PDB file of C-alpha atoms in Angstrom:
ATOM      1  CA  UNK A1395       0.000   0.000   0.000  1.00 90.00           C
ATOM      2  CA  UNK A1396       1.383   3.413  -0.989  1.00 95.00           C
ATOM      3  CA  UNK A1397       1.499   6.149   1.626  1.00 96.00           C
ATOM      4  CA  UNK A1398       2.538   9.764   1.015  1.00 97.00           C
ATOM      5  CA  UNK A1399       4.094  11.545   3.991  1.00 97.00           C
ATOM      6  CA  UNK A1400       4.298  15.310   3.705  1.00 97.00           C
ATOM      7  CA  UNK A1401       7.472  15.818   5.716  1.00 94.00           C
ATOM      8  CA  UNK A1402      11.199  16.283   5.345  1.00 89.00           C
ATOM      9  CA  UNK A1403      13.143  12.965   5.432  1.00 87.00           C
ATOM     10  CA  UNK A1404      15.321  12.736   8.534  1.00 78.00           C
ATOM     11  CA  UNK A1405      18.047  10.102   8.565  1.00 63.00           C
ATOM     12  CA  UNK A1406      19.077   8.754  11.958  1.00 55.00           C
ATOM     13  CA  UNK A1407      22.312   6.924  12.749  1.00 53.00           C
ATOM     14  CA  UNK A1408      23.055   6.684   9.051  1.00 56.00           C
ATOM     15  CA  UNK A1409      19.835   4.738   8.420  1.00 66.00           C
ATOM     16  CA  UNK A1410      16.559   5.608   6.716  1.00 78.00           C
ATOM     17  CA  UNK A1411      13.998   8.059   8.054  1.00 86.00           C
ATOM     18  CA  UNK A1412      12.304   6.607  11.146  1.00 89.00           C
ATOM     19  CA  UNK A1413       8.820   6.943   9.609  1.00 92.00           C
ATOM     20  CA  UNK A1414       9.867   5.253   6.375  1.00 92.00           C
ATOM     21  CA  UNK A1415      11.519   2.454   8.343  1.00 92.00           C
ATOM     22  CA  UNK A1416       8.524   1.902  10.627  1.00 93.00           C
ATOM     23  CA  UNK A1417       6.004   1.976   7.781  1.00 93.00           C
ATOM     24  CA  UNK A1418       8.133  -0.415   5.741  1.00 92.00           C
ATOM     25  CA  UNK A1419       8.057  -2.926   8.603  1.00 93.00           C
ATOM     26  CA  UNK A1420       4.251  -2.943   8.234  1.00 91.00           C
ATOM     27  CA  UNK A1421       4.370  -3.489   4.474  1.00 91.00           C
ATOM     28  CA  UNK A1422       3.625   0.135   3.602  1.00 91.00           C
ATOM     29  CA  UNK A1423       5.514   1.852   0.787  1.00 93.00           C
ATOM     30  CA  UNK A1424       6.182   5.302   2.203  1.00 94.00           C
ATOM     31  CA  UNK A1425       7.346   8.274   0.161  1.00 96.00           C
ATOM     32  CA  UNK A1426       8.411  11.473   1.916  1.00 96.00           C
ATOM     33  CA  UNK A1427       8.142  14.902   0.283  1.00 97.00           C
ATOM     34  CA  UNK A1428       9.593  17.999   2.005  1.00 95.00           C
ATOM     35  CA  UNK A1429       6.908  20.649   2.408  1.00 95.00           C
ATOM     36  CA  UNK A1430       8.571  23.438   4.355  1.00 92.00           C
ATOM     37  CA  UNK A1431      11.695  25.564   4.164  1.00 93.00           C
ATOM     38  CA  UNK A1432      13.060  27.362   7.209  1.00 92.00           C
ATOM     39  CA  UNK A1433      14.984  30.598   7.603  1.00 95.00           C
ATOM     40  CA  UNK A1434      16.651  31.265  10.945  1.00 97.00           C
ATOM     41  CA  UNK A1435      16.392  34.791  12.325  1.00 96.00           C
ATOM     42  CA  UNK A1436      17.276  36.803  15.462  1.00 96.00           C
ATOM     43  CA  UNK A1437      20.000  34.338  16.416  1.00 97.00           C
ATOM     44  CA  UNK A1438      22.156  37.073  17.980  1.00 96.00           C
ATOM     45  CA  UNK A1439      19.287  38.017  20.281  1.00 97.00           C
ATOM     46  CA  UNK A1440      18.628  34.383  21.147  1.00 97.00           C
ATOM     47  CA  UNK A1441      22.331  33.738  21.772  1.00 96.00           C
ATOM     48  CA  UNK A1442      22.508  36.586  24.274  1.00 96.00           C
ATOM     49  CA  UNK A1443      19.547  35.163  26.171  1.00 97.00           C
ATOM     50  CA  UNK A1444      20.959  31.634  25.992  1.00 97.00           C
ATOM     51  CA  UNK A1445      24.179  32.807  27.654  1.00 97.00           C
ATOM     52  CA  UNK A1446      22.291  34.229  30.645  1.00 97.00           C
ATOM     53  CA  UNK A1447      20.591  31.188  32.206  1.00 97.00           C
ATOM     54  CA  UNK A1448      20.502  33.031  35.533  1.00 96.00           C
ATOM     55  CA  UNK A1449      17.708  35.185  34.101  1.00 97.00           C
ATOM     56  CA  UNK A1450      15.400  32.241  33.339  1.00 97.00           C
ATOM     57  CA  UNK A1451      13.671  29.402  35.168  1.00 97.00           C
ATOM     58  CA  UNK A1452      14.008  26.957  32.258  1.00 97.00           C
ATOM     59  CA  UNK A1453      13.623  26.290  28.530  1.00 98.00           C
ATOM     60  CA  UNK A1454      10.774  25.194  26.269  1.00 97.00           C
ATOM     61  CA  UNK A1455      11.211  23.543  22.847  1.00 96.00           C
ATOM     62  CA  UNK A1456       8.174  22.692  20.722  1.00 92.00           C
ATOM     63  CA  UNK A1457       9.981  21.973  17.428  1.00 90.00           C
ATOM     64  CA  UNK A1458      13.277  20.532  16.170  1.00 91.00           C
ATOM     65  CA  UNK A1459      14.060  23.880  14.475  1.00 93.00           C
ATOM     66  CA  UNK A1460      14.178  25.623  17.831  1.00 95.00           C
ATOM     67  CA  UNK A1461      16.889  23.180  18.938  1.00 96.00           C
ATOM     68  CA  UNK A1462      18.723  23.690  15.659  1.00 96.00           C
ATOM     69  CA  UNK A1463      18.769  27.408  16.471  1.00 97.00           C
ATOM     70  CA  UNK A1464      20.871  26.617  19.555  1.00 96.00           C
ATOM     71  CA  UNK A1465      23.336  24.684  17.404  1.00 95.00           C
ATOM     72  CA  UNK A1466      23.651  27.683  15.100  1.00 96.00           C
ATOM     73  CA  UNK A1467      24.304  29.916  18.103  1.00 96.00           C
ATOM     74  CA  UNK A1468      27.194  27.623  19.083  1.00 94.00           C
ATOM     75  CA  UNK A1469      29.034  27.549  15.738  1.00 93.00           C
ATOM     76  CA  UNK A1470      31.684  29.901  17.121  1.00 91.00           C
ATOM     77  CA  UNK A1471      34.404  27.810  18.810  1.00 92.00           C
ATOM     78  CA  UNK A1472      34.526  30.015  21.929  1.00 94.00           C
ATOM     79  CA  UNK A1473      30.765  29.734  22.438  1.00 95.00           C
ATOM     80  CA  UNK A1474      30.905  25.985  21.807  1.00 94.00           C
ATOM     81  CA  UNK A1475      33.562  25.607  24.519  1.00 96.00           C
ATOM     82  CA  UNK A1476      31.557  27.750  26.919  1.00 96.00           C
ATOM     83  CA  UNK A1477      28.516  25.542  26.290  1.00 96.00           C
ATOM     84  CA  UNK A1478      30.480  22.374  27.007  1.00 95.00           C
ATOM     85  CA  UNK A1479      32.390  23.720  30.000  1.00 95.00           C
ATOM     86  CA  UNK A1480      29.664  25.357  32.049  1.00 96.00           C
ATOM     87  CA  UNK A1481      26.635  26.700  30.186  1.00 96.00           C
ATOM     88  CA  UNK A1482      24.775  23.451  29.494  1.00 96.00           C
ATOM     89  CA  UNK A1483      25.440  22.442  33.112  1.00 97.00           C
ATOM     90  CA  UNK A1484      23.755  25.613  34.317  1.00 97.00           C
ATOM     91  CA  UNK A1485      20.733  24.991  32.066  1.00 98.00           C
ATOM     92  CA  UNK A1486      20.557  21.397  33.308  1.00 97.00           C
ATOM     93  CA  UNK A1487      19.875  22.680  36.821  1.00 97.00           C
ATOM     94  CA  UNK A1488      16.607  23.987  35.361  1.00 97.00           C
ATOM     95  CA  UNK A1489      13.697  22.199  33.612  1.00 97.00           C
ATOM     96  CA  UNK A1490      13.943  21.754  29.830  1.00 98.00           C
ATOM     97  CA  UNK A1491      10.445  21.078  28.467  1.00 97.00           C
ATOM     98  CA  UNK A1492       9.853  19.513  25.037  1.00 96.00           C
ATOM     99  CA  UNK A1493       7.061  18.243  22.787  1.00 89.00           C
ATOM    100  CA  UNK A1494       7.675  14.933  21.014  1.00 83.00           C
ATOM    101  CA  UNK A1495      10.469  12.389  20.836  1.00 84.00           C
ATOM    102  CA  UNK A1496      12.157  13.936  17.785  1.00 84.00           C
ATOM    103  CA  UNK A1497      12.649  17.237  19.590  1.00 91.00           C
ATOM    104  CA  UNK A1498      13.656  15.407  22.783  1.00 93.00           C
ATOM    105  CA  UNK A1499      16.300  13.477  20.855  1.00 92.00           C
ATOM    106  CA  UNK A1500      17.853  16.677  19.514  1.00 93.00           C
ATOM    107  CA  UNK A1501      17.785  18.260  22.974  1.00 96.00           C
ATOM    108  CA  UNK A1502      19.654  15.235  24.332  1.00 96.00           C
ATOM    109  CA  UNK A1503      22.239  15.555  21.545  1.00 95.00           C
ATOM    110  CA  UNK A1504      23.198  19.053  22.720  1.00 96.00           C
ATOM    111  CA  UNK A1505      23.650  17.808  26.287  1.00 96.00           C
ATOM    112  CA  UNK A1506      20.369  18.866  27.888  1.00 97.00           C
ATOM    113  CA  UNK A1507      17.905  16.675  29.761  1.00 97.00           C
ATOM    114  CA  UNK A1508      14.384  16.927  28.284  1.00 97.00           C
ATOM    115  CA  UNK A1509      11.128  16.325  30.099  1.00 96.00           C
ATOM    116  CA  UNK A1510       7.522  16.219  28.913  1.00 93.00           C
ATOM    117  CA  UNK A1511       8.259  14.512  25.599  1.00 91.00           C
ATOM    118  CA  UNK A1512       5.280  12.170  25.965  1.00 88.00           C
ATOM    119  CA  UNK A1513       2.817  15.072  26.128  1.00 87.00           C
ATOM    120  CA  UNK A1514       2.509  14.976  22.329  1.00 75.00           C
ATOM    121  CA  UNK A1515       1.109  18.471  21.724  1.00 83.00           C
ATOM    122  CA  UNK A1516       1.376  22.034  23.004  1.00 87.00           C
ATOM    123  CA  UNK A1517      -1.844  21.894  25.033  1.00 90.00           C
ATOM    124  CA  UNK A1518      -0.777  18.829  27.002  1.00 91.00           C
ATOM    125  CA  UNK A1519       2.725  20.226  27.458  1.00 94.00           C
ATOM    126  CA  UNK A1520       1.279  23.475  28.813  1.00 95.00           C
ATOM    127  CA  UNK A1521      -0.688  21.489  31.393  1.00 95.00           C
ATOM    128  CA  UNK A1522       2.456  19.527  32.264  1.00 96.00           C
ATOM    129  CA  UNK A1523       4.436  22.752  32.740  1.00 96.00           C
ATOM    130  CA  UNK A1524       1.720  24.443  34.803  1.00 95.00           C
ATOM    131  CA  UNK A1525       1.622  21.472  37.179  1.00 94.00           C
ATOM    132  CA  UNK A1526       5.337  21.910  37.893  1.00 93.00           C
ATOM    133  CA  UNK A1527       6.137  25.616  37.604  1.00 93.00           C
ATOM    134  CA  UNK A1528       5.643  28.104  40.428  1.00 88.00           C
ATOM    135  CA  UNK A1529       3.642  31.236  39.661  1.00 85.00           C
ATOM    136  CA  UNK A1530       5.418  34.542  39.072  1.00 82.00           C
ATOM    137  CA  UNK A1531       8.936  33.077  39.105  1.00 89.00           C
ATOM    138  CA  UNK A1532      11.618  33.825  36.522  1.00 96.00           C
ATOM    139  CA  UNK A1533      10.352  33.378  32.948  1.00 97.00           C
ATOM    140  CA  UNK A1534      10.787  30.277  30.817  1.00 97.00           C
ATOM    141  CA  UNK A1535      12.793  30.953  27.632  1.00 98.00           C
ATOM    142  CA  UNK A1536      10.797  29.838  24.568  1.00 98.00           C
ATOM    143  CA  UNK A1537      12.570  29.877  21.170  1.00 97.00           C
ATOM    144  CA  UNK A1538       9.830  29.427  18.562  1.00 95.00           C
ATOM    145  CA  UNK A1539       8.729  29.924  14.963  1.00 93.00           C
ATOM    146  CA  UNK A1540       6.943  32.926  13.510  1.00 91.00           C
ATOM    147  CA  UNK A1541       3.803  30.811  13.013  1.00 81.00           C
ATOM    148  CA  UNK A1542       3.575  29.473  16.553  1.00 82.00           C
ATOM    149  CA  UNK A1543       0.070  28.980  17.920  1.00 81.00           C
ATOM    150  CA  UNK A1544      -0.932  30.832  21.071  1.00 88.00           C
ATOM    151  CA  UNK A1545      -2.197  27.742  22.922  1.00 88.00           C
ATOM    152  CA  UNK A1546       0.861  27.271  25.124  1.00 93.00           C
ATOM    153  CA  UNK A1547       1.544  30.982  25.891  1.00 94.00           C
ATOM    154  CA  UNK A1548      -2.116  31.570  26.746  1.00 95.00           C
ATOM    155  CA  UNK A1549      -2.379  28.581  29.081  1.00 95.00           C
ATOM    156  CA  UNK A1550       0.829  29.547  30.893  1.00 95.00           C
ATOM    157  CA  UNK A1551      -0.304  33.161  31.226  1.00 94.00           C
ATOM    158  CA  UNK A1552      -3.613  32.033  32.739  1.00 94.00           C
ATOM    159  CA  UNK A1553      -1.644  30.217  35.459  1.00 93.00           C
ATOM    160  CA  UNK A1554       0.760  33.147  35.994  1.00 94.00           C
ATOM    161  CA  UNK A1555       3.688  31.148  34.631  1.00 95.00           C
ATOM    162  CA  UNK A1556       6.058  33.662  33.073  1.00 96.00           C
ATOM    163  CA  UNK A1557       7.195  33.103  29.477  1.00 96.00           C
ATOM    164  CA  UNK A1558       9.674  34.941  27.277  1.00 97.00           C
ATOM    165  CA  UNK A1559       9.293  34.070  23.593  1.00 96.00           C
ATOM    166  CA  UNK A1560      11.937  34.746  20.968  1.00 97.00           C
ATOM    167  CA  UNK A1561      11.204  34.045  17.301  1.00 97.00           C
ATOM    168  CA  UNK A1562      14.186  32.149  15.869  1.00 97.00           C
ATOM    169  CA  UNK A1563      12.855  30.907  12.520  1.00 96.00           C
ATOM    170  CA  UNK A1564      10.373  31.669   9.753  1.00 94.00           C
ATOM    171  CA  UNK A1565       8.511  29.069   7.720  1.00 91.00           C
ATOM    172  CA  UNK A1566       7.857  29.123   3.982  1.00 93.00           C
ATOM    173  CA  UNK A1567       6.895  26.682   1.246  1.00 95.00           C
ATOM    174  CA  UNK A1568       9.678  24.379   0.040  1.00 96.00           C
ATOM    175  CA  UNK A1569      10.772  25.581  -3.411  1.00 96.00           C
ATOM    176  CA  UNK A1570      10.465  22.084  -4.947  1.00 96.00           C
ATOM    177  CA  UNK A1571       7.110  21.176  -3.397  1.00 97.00           C
ATOM    178  CA  UNK A1572       4.786  21.641  -6.375  1.00 96.00           C
ATOM    179  CA  UNK A1573       7.124  19.796  -8.741  1.00 97.00           C
ATOM    180  CA  UNK A1574       7.644  16.976  -6.233  1.00 97.00           C
ATOM    181  CA  UNK A1575       3.906  16.444  -5.783  1.00 98.00           C
ATOM    182  CA  UNK A1576       3.282  16.461  -9.536  1.00 97.00           C
ATOM    183  CA  UNK A1577       6.095  13.949 -10.120  1.00 97.00           C
ATOM    184  CA  UNK A1578       4.831  11.674  -7.353  1.00 97.00           C
ATOM    185  CA  UNK A1579       1.284  11.448  -8.715  1.00 97.00           C
ATOM    186  CA  UNK A1580       2.496  10.941 -12.298  1.00 97.00           C
ATOM    187  CA  UNK A1581       4.914   8.157 -11.304  1.00 97.00           C
ATOM    188  CA  UNK A1582       3.167   6.461  -8.367  1.00 96.00           C
ATOM    189  CA  UNK A1583      -0.471   7.285  -9.008  1.00 96.00           C
ATOM    190  CA  UNK A1584      -2.970   8.088  -6.255  1.00 96.00           C
ATOM    191  CA  UNK A1585      -1.744   6.916  -2.820  1.00 97.00           C
ATOM    192  CA  UNK A1586      -3.907   4.966  -0.392  1.00 95.00           C
ATOM    193  CA  UNK A1587      -3.188   7.523   2.308  1.00 96.00           C
ATOM    194  CA  UNK A1588      -1.777  11.052   2.601  1.00 98.00           C
ATOM    195  CA  UNK A1589      -0.374  12.119   5.963  1.00 98.00           C
ATOM    196  CA  UNK A1590      -0.018  15.754   6.990  1.00 98.00           C
ATOM    197  CA  UNK A1591       2.498  16.842   9.621  1.00 94.00           C
ATOM    198  CA  UNK A1592       1.569  20.497  10.160  1.00 91.00           C
ATOM    199  CA  UNK A1593      -1.144  23.070   9.476  1.00 92.00           C
ATOM    200  CA  UNK A1594       1.350  24.697   7.085  1.00 92.00           C
ATOM    201  CA  UNK A1595       1.449  21.425   5.148  1.00 94.00           C
ATOM    202  CA  UNK A1596      -2.322  21.610   4.776  1.00 96.00           C
ATOM    203  CA  UNK A1597      -2.035  25.201   3.585  1.00 95.00           C
ATOM    204  CA  UNK A1598       0.667  24.490   0.998  1.00 96.00           C
ATOM    205  CA  UNK A1599      -0.312  21.013  -0.258  1.00 97.00           C
ATOM    206  CA  UNK A1600      -4.019  20.288   0.008  1.00 97.00           C
ATOM    207  CA  UNK A1601      -5.307  22.152  -3.047  1.00 96.00           C
ATOM    208  CA  UNK A1602      -2.745  20.591  -5.367  1.00 96.00           C
ATOM    209  CA  UNK A1603      -3.359  17.112  -3.966  1.00 97.00           C
ATOM    210  CA  UNK A1604      -7.094  17.508  -4.552  1.00 96.00           C
ATOM    211  CA  UNK A1605      -6.380  18.662  -8.110  1.00 96.00           C
ATOM    212  CA  UNK A1606      -3.896  15.864  -8.886  1.00 97.00           C
ATOM    213  CA  UNK A1607      -6.205  13.198  -7.433  1.00 96.00           C
ATOM    214  CA  UNK A1608      -9.198  14.274  -9.517  1.00 94.00           C
ATOM    215  CA  UNK A1609     -12.026  11.755  -9.478  1.00 93.00           C
ATOM    216  CA  UNK A1610      -9.955   9.367  -7.335  1.00 94.00           C
ATOM    217  CA  UNK A1611      -9.879  11.675  -4.292  1.00 94.00           C
ATOM    218  CA  UNK A1612     -12.446   9.487  -2.512  1.00 93.00           C
ATOM    219  CA  UNK A1613      -9.909   6.635  -2.512  1.00 93.00           C
ATOM    220  CA  UNK A1614      -7.473   8.562  -0.306  1.00 96.00           C
ATOM    221  CA  UNK A1615      -7.575   8.292   3.471  1.00 96.00           C
ATOM    222  CA  UNK A1616      -6.245  11.473   5.053  1.00 97.00           C
ATOM    223  CA  UNK A1617      -4.274  11.270   8.301  1.00 97.00           C
ATOM    224  CA  UNK A1618      -2.677  13.776  10.675  1.00 96.00           C
ATOM    225  CA  UNK A1619       0.279  13.686  13.043  1.00 93.00           C
ATOM    226  CA  UNK A1620      -1.687  15.439  15.779  1.00 89.00           C
ATOM    227  CA  UNK A1621      -4.901  17.250  16.719  1.00 89.00           C
ATOM    228  CA  UNK A1622      -3.773  20.695  15.524  1.00 88.00           C
ATOM    229  CA  UNK A1623      -3.037  19.385  12.036  1.00 93.00           C
ATOM    230  CA  UNK A1624      -6.260  17.349  12.034  1.00 95.00           C
ATOM    231  CA  UNK A1625      -8.177  20.504  12.924  1.00 94.00           C
ATOM    232  CA  UNK A1626      -6.626  22.311   9.958  1.00 95.00           C
ATOM    233  CA  UNK A1627      -7.804  19.528   7.627  1.00 97.00           C
ATOM    234  CA  UNK A1628     -11.327  19.518   9.067  1.00 97.00           C
ATOM    235  CA  UNK A1629     -11.491  23.294   8.585  1.00 97.00           C
ATOM    236  CA  UNK A1630     -10.843  22.667   4.879  1.00 97.00           C
ATOM    237  CA  UNK A1631     -13.703  20.156   4.753  1.00 96.00           C
ATOM    238  CA  UNK A1632     -11.510  17.048   4.753  1.00 96.00           C
ATOM    239  CA  UNK A1633     -12.564  13.893   6.584  1.00 96.00           C
ATOM    240  CA  UNK A1634      -9.633  12.809   8.768  1.00 97.00           C
ATOM    241  CA  UNK A1635      -9.463   9.022   8.901  1.00 96.00           C
ATOM    242  CA  UNK A1636      -6.961   8.888  11.750  1.00 94.00           C
ATOM    243  CA  UNK A1637      -4.814  11.029  14.011  1.00 95.00           C
ATOM    244  CA  UNK A1638      -1.720   9.726  15.781  1.00 92.00           C
ATOM    245  CA  UNK A1639      -2.226   9.461  19.553  1.00 87.00           C
ATOM    246  CA  UNK A1640       1.361  10.676  19.927  1.00 85.00           C
ATOM    247  CA  UNK A1641       3.661  12.173  17.260  1.00 85.00           C
ATOM    248  CA  UNK A1642       5.815   9.070  16.758  1.00 88.00           C
ATOM    249  CA  UNK A1643       6.298   6.695  13.792  1.00 92.00           C
ATOM    250  CA  UNK A1644       5.006   3.776  15.879  1.00 93.00           C
ATOM    251  CA  UNK A1645       1.798   5.495  16.970  1.00 91.00           C
ATOM    252  CA  UNK A1646       1.068   6.821  13.490  1.00 93.00           C
ATOM    253  CA  UNK A1647       1.649   3.411  11.885  1.00 92.00           C
ATOM    254  CA  UNK A1648      -0.622   1.785  14.477  1.00 90.00           C
ATOM    255  CA  UNK A1649      -3.430   4.226  13.707  1.00 90.00           C
ATOM    256  CA  UNK A1650      -3.010   3.685   9.969  1.00 88.00           C
ATOM    257  CA  UNK A1651      -3.253  -0.075  10.404  1.00 85.00           C
ATOM    258  CA  UNK A1652      -6.558   0.360  12.243  1.00 84.00           C
TER     259      UNK A1652
END
C-alpha cells in the first residue's frame, strides 16, 4: 500500500527516516516529500539570552528547528567551549520542556535533559508545565517559529507562569514542493493515504493534492500527526481518517493499520 508523507526525510544513525523504516516494517511503501523551508532569524538576540541562564527558570522547545537554532548559536568555537564547560550544566539545573520524541532526541544531543516529551502536543505540554512551575517566578525561555500557535503561551499566562518568547525561525513553502507532488502522482499514481504533519502542510499542499487526485480523491484516506493538524484539515472540509495518539512513527503506523 502506498502512503505519502508530507514531511522532510530525517536520517538517523546513518539509516533511513524513522517513519519510512517503521512503515516499511508494516508493508507500507512510504514516500516522503519535504513541504517546508526554514529561515533562521534573530539568532544574535537568542544567543545573548541563551548565555544568561541566571535570568530564566528553564527552557521550552516545541519543534526541532528551535533546537537547531541553539546549534547555530554555538558555531563559534569560543561559544561551543563555553557551552560544554559550564553553560549546558547551568541549564541542566533547570527544567527543559519539550514536545515529542524527535525534539527530545535533539535536545539530548546538545547535552540537555528533556522532560515532557510524551505530552505529544502544546496543550498537554502546557498542562504539564503548569503542574510543575511556580507562579510569578523567573520566565521560561521559549525559542519558537513565527507561526507558533498561542495555545501554550495563553495557558501559561492564565496560570501566571512567566514566558519569554523569541522568534528564531520563519517558515515558507519548500521551493520544490509543487514539482515533487506532480512527479509523485504521475509516477506512483494516487496513494492509499496522505499524511499531513503540520497546518502549514495543509495550507501548501491540500489544493494541489485535490487537483492531482481528480475523481480518485475518494480513494485517499487522510491522516494527521496530531490534533492541531487534524483541525486544519477539518477546517478545509476534509474527513480525517486517523490522528496519531502521539507524534511518533510507531503510533502513526498503528493508527493507519486500524
